[in-house]
Coordinates of C-alpha atoms in Angstrom, one line a residue:
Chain A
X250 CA 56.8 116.7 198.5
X251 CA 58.5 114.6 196.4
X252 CA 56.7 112.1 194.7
X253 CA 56.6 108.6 195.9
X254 CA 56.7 106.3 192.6
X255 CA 57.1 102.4 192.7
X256 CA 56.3 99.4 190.1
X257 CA 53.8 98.3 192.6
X258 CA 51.4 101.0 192.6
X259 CA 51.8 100.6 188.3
X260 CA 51.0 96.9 189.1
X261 CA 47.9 97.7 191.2
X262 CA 46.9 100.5 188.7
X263 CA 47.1 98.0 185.6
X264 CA 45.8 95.2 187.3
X265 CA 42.3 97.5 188.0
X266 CA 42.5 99.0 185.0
X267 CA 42.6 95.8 183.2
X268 CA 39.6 94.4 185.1
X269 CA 37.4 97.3 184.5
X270 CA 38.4 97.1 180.8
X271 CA 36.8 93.8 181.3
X272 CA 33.6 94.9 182.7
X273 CA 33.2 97.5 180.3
X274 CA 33.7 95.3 177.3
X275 CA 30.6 93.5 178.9
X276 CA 28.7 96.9 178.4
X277 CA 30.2 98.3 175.3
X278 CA 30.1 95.3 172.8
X279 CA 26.4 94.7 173.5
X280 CA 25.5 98.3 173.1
X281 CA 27.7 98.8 169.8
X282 CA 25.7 95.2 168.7
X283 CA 22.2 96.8 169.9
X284 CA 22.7 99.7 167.8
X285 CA 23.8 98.0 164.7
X286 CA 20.5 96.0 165.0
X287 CA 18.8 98.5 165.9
X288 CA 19.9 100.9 162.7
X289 CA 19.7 97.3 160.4
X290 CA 16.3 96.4 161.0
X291 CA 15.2 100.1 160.7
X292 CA 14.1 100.5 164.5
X293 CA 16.4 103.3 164.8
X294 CA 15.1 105.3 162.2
X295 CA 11.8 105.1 163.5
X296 CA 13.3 106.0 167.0
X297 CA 14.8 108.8 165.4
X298 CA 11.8 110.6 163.5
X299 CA 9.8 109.9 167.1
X300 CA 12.2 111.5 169.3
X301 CA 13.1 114.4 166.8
X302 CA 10.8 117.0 167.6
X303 CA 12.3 116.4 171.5
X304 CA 16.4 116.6 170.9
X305 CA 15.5 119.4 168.3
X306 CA 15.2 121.5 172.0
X307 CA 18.9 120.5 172.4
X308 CA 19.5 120.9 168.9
X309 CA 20.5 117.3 168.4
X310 CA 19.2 114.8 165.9
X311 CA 16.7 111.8 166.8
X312 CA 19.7 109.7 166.6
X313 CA 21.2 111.4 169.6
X314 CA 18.4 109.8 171.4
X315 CA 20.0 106.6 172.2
X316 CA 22.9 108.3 173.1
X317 CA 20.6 110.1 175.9
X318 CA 19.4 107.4 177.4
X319 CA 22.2 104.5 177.0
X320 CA 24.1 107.4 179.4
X321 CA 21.1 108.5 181.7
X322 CA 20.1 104.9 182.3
X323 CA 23.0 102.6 181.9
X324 CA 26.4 104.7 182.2
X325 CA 28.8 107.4 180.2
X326 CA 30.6 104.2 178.7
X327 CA 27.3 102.9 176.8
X328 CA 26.9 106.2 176.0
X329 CA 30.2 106.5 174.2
X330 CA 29.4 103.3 172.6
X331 CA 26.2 104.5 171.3
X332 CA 28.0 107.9 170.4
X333 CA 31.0 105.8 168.5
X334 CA 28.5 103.5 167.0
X335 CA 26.7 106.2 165.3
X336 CA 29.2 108.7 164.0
X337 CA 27.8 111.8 165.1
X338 CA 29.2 115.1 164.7
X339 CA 31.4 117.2 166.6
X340 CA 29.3 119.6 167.7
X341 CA 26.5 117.0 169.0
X342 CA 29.2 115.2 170.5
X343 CA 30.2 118.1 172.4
X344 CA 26.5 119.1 173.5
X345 CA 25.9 115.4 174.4
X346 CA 29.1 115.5 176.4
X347 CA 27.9 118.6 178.4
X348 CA 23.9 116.8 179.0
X349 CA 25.5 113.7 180.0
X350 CA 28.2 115.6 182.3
X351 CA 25.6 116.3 184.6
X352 CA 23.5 113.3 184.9
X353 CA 24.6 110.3 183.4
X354 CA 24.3 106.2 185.7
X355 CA 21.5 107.6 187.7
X356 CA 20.6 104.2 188.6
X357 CA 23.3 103.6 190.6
X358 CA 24.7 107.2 191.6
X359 CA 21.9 108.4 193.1
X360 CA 22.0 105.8 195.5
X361 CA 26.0 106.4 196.5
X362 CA 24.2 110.2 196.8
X363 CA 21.5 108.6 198.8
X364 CA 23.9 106.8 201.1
X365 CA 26.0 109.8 201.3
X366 CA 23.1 111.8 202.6
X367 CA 21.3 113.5 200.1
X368 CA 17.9 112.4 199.0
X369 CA 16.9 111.2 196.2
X370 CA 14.2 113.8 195.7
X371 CA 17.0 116.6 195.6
X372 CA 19.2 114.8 193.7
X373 CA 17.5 113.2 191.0
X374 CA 15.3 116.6 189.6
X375 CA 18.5 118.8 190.0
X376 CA 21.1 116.4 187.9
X377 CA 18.5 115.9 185.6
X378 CA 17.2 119.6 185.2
X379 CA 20.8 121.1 184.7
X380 CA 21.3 118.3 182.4
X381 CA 18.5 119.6 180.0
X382 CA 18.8 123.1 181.0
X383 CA 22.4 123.0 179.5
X384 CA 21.4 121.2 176.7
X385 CA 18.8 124.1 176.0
X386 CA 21.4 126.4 176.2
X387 CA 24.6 124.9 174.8
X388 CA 22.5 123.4 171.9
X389 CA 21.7 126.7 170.9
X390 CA 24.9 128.3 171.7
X391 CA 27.2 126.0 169.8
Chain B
X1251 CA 24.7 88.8 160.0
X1252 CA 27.0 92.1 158.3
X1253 CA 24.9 94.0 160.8
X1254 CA 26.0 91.8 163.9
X1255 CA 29.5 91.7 162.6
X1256 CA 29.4 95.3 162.2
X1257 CA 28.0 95.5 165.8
X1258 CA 30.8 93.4 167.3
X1259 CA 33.7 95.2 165.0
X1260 CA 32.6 98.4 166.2
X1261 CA 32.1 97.6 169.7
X1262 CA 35.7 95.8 170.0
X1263 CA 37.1 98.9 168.7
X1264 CA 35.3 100.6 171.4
X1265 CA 36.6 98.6 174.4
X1266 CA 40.1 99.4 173.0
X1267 CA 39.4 102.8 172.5
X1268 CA 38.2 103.2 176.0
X1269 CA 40.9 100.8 177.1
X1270 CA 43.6 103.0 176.6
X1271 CA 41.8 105.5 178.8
X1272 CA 40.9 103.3 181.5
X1273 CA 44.4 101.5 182.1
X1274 CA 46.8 104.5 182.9
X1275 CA 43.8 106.2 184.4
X1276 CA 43.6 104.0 186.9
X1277 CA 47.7 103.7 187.3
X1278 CA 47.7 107.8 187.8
X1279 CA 45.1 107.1 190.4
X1280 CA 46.9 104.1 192.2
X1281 CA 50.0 106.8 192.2
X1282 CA 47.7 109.8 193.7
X1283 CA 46.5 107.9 196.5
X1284 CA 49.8 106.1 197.5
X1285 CA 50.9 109.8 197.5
X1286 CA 48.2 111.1 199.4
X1287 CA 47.8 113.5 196.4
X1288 CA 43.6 114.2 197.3
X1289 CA 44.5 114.9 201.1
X1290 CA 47.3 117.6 199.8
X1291 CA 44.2 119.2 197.5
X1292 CA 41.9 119.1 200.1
X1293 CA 44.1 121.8 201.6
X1294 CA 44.6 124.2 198.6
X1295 CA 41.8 123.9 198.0
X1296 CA 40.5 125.2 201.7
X1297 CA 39.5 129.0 200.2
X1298 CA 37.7 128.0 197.2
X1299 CA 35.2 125.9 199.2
X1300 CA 35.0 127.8 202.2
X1301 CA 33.1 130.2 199.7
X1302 CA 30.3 127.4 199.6
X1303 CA 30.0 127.1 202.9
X1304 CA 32.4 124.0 203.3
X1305 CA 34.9 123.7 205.9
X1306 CA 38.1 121.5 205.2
X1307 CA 36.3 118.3 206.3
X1308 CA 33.2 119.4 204.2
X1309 CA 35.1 119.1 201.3
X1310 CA 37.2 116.6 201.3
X1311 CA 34.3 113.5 200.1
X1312 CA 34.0 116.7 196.7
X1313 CA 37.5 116.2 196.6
X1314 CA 37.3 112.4 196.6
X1315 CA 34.6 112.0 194.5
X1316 CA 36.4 114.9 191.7
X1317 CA 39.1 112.8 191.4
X1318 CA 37.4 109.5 191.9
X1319 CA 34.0 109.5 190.7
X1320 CA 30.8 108.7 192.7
X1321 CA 31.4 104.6 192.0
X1322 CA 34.9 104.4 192.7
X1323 CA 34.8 106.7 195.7
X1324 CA 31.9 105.4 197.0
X1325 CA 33.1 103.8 199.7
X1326 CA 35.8 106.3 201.4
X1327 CA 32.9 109.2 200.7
X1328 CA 30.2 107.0 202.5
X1329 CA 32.2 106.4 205.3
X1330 CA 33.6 109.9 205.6
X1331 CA 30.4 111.0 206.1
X1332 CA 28.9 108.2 208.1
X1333 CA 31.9 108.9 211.0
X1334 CA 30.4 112.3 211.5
X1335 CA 32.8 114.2 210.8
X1336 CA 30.7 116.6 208.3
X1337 CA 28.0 118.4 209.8
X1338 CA 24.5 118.2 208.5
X1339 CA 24.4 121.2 206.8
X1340 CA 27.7 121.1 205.2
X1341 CA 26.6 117.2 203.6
X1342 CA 23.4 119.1 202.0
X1343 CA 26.0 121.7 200.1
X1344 CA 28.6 118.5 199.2
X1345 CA 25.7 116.3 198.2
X1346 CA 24.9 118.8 195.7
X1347 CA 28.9 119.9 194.6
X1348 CA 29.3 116.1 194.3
X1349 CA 26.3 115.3 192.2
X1350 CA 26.9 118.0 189.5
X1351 CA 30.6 117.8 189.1
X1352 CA 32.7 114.4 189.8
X1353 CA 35.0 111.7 188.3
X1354 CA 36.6 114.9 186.2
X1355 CA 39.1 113.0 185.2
X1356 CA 37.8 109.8 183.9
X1357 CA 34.1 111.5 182.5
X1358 CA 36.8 114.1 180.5
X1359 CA 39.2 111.3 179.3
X1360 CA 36.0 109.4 178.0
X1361 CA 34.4 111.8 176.3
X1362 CA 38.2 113.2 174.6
X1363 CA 38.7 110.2 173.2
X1364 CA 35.4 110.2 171.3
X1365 CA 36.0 113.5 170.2
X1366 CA 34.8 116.6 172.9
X1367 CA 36.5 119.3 173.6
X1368 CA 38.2 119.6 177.0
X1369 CA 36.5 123.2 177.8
X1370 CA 33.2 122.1 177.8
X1371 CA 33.7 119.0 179.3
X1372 CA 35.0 120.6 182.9
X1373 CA 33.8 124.1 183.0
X1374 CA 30.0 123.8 182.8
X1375 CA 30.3 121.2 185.2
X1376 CA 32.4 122.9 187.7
X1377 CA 30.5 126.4 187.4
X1378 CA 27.2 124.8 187.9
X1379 CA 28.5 123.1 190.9
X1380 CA 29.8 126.1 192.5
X1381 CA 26.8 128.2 191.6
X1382 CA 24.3 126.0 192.8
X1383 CA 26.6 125.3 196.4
X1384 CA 26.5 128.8 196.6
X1385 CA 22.7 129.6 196.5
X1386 CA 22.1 127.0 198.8
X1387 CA 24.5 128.3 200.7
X1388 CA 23.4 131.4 201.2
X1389 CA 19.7 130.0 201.3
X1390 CA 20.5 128.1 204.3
X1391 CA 21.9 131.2 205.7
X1392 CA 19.0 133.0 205.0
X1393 CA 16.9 130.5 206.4
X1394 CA 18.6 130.5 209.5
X1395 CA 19.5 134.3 210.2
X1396 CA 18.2 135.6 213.6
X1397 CA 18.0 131.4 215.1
X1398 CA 20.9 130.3 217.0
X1399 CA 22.4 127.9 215.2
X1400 CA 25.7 126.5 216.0
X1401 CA 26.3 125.1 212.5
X1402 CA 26.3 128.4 210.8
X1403 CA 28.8 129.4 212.7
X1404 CA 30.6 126.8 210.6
X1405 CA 33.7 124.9 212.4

């Protein structure tokens, strides 16, 4: 049982580790750039009154939009981006972490759910469903 | 052009701050697999799931994809279950574990580096899992009772 440790597996780890970094610079520098344009020009505020009267069910702000669907439609790291970018608080940090938990790159995983045998149909309505189901209920909780 | 500077500032800061997630994250991983760490869990964790409805084999893509995540694991989870070796009704119950709760461990790094607390970052996700695995559960049961069905029988 005990536990097999080498510098090659550090060397693998790093080296994968490194390349996603890479990848995910590619996602999180554009959305950290889109936001600060976004929130310049003003589009953001006008985002943010729009979708106000929705996230208040979650008891989020309208900012916390873009934080919705950067991480339903892209994946958790734009979402963190879009999170860091626009200094929330705690507390909608927290609920946004529990939404996004549950459905977050639905693009993508719902076809590795797909492949793996479970259709889209099931899969899609349920992730999505607890996702604002626990919003509803956390958002008013915490 | 402060707004774009702003933008790019912000975002580097991000990629470091999701850097030093990322990097031993992925060394802890390289470490688990060489040690056959999600094959070991699979075993412990045979009672848990069993209450689920899922055998040994049933679970192990959940325990791939916990540890893994859904991208990552894609491939050893796809195959898994394209060999056959989970039956039909045990990949509904897994589809829906795996959907609700995976990558644990690098969806909970993520978010406690921008700031969320651990608890609700792995408990509503693992409780929503295991409640909805075991209403379809018993739903398929239910379905079933009084039809011979070898599957129920389960392994």
């Amino acid at each position: 049982m005990a536990l097999q440790l080498d510098s090659a597996m550090v060397k693998t780890g790093a080296v994968k580790g490194i390349r996603i970094t890479l990848e995910l610079a590619k996602i999180v520098v554009p959305t950290t750039i889109l936001v600060a344009l976004l929130r310049g020009s003003g589009v953001l505020e006008s985002m943010s009154v729009a979708c106000a009267p929705l996230m208040k069910l979650f008891g989020l702000s309208g900012d916390a939009a873009i934080v919705l669907i950067s991480g339903y439609f892209v994946n958790l790291y734009a979402a963190t981006a879009s999170i860091l970018a626009l200094g929330l608080a705690p507390r909608e940090i927290a609920v946004l972490a529990i939404m996004l938990g549950f459905a977050h790159s639905l693009l993508v995983e719902v076809v590795v759910s797909r492949r793996a045998g479970s259709p889209v149909s099931v899969i899609l309505p349920l992730r999505v469903g607890v996702s604002l189901l626990s919003g509803m209920i956390f958002g008013r909780l915490m | 052009m402060s707004v774009l500077w702003e933008g790019l500032v912000q975002g580097l800061l991000g990629v470091w701050t999701l850097a030093r997630v990322v990097i031993p994250l992925m060394i802890v991983l390289e470490i688990a697999a060489a040690n056959r760490i999600l094959e070991r869990v699979n075993r412990w964790t045979v009672p848990l799931f069993r209450l689920v409805g899922l055998s040994e084999a049933g679970a192990f893509p959940v325990v791939v994809a916990t540890f893994f995540g859904l991208t990552f694991g894609s491939g050893v989870i796809i195959s898994y279950i394209e060999e056959g070796r989970v039956s039909p009704r045990e990949v509904r119950i897994l589809g829906v574990f795996m959907a609700l709760s995976h990558a644990l461990v690098e969806d909970t790094a993520l978010f406690l580096a921008v700031g969320a607390p651990i608890a609700v970052l792995l408990i509503p996700r693992l409780t929503a899992a295991f409640v909805c695995c075991w209403g379809l559960h018993r739903f398929l049961i239910w379905k079933n009772a009084g039809t011979v069905n070898a599957d129920a029988v389960n392994s």
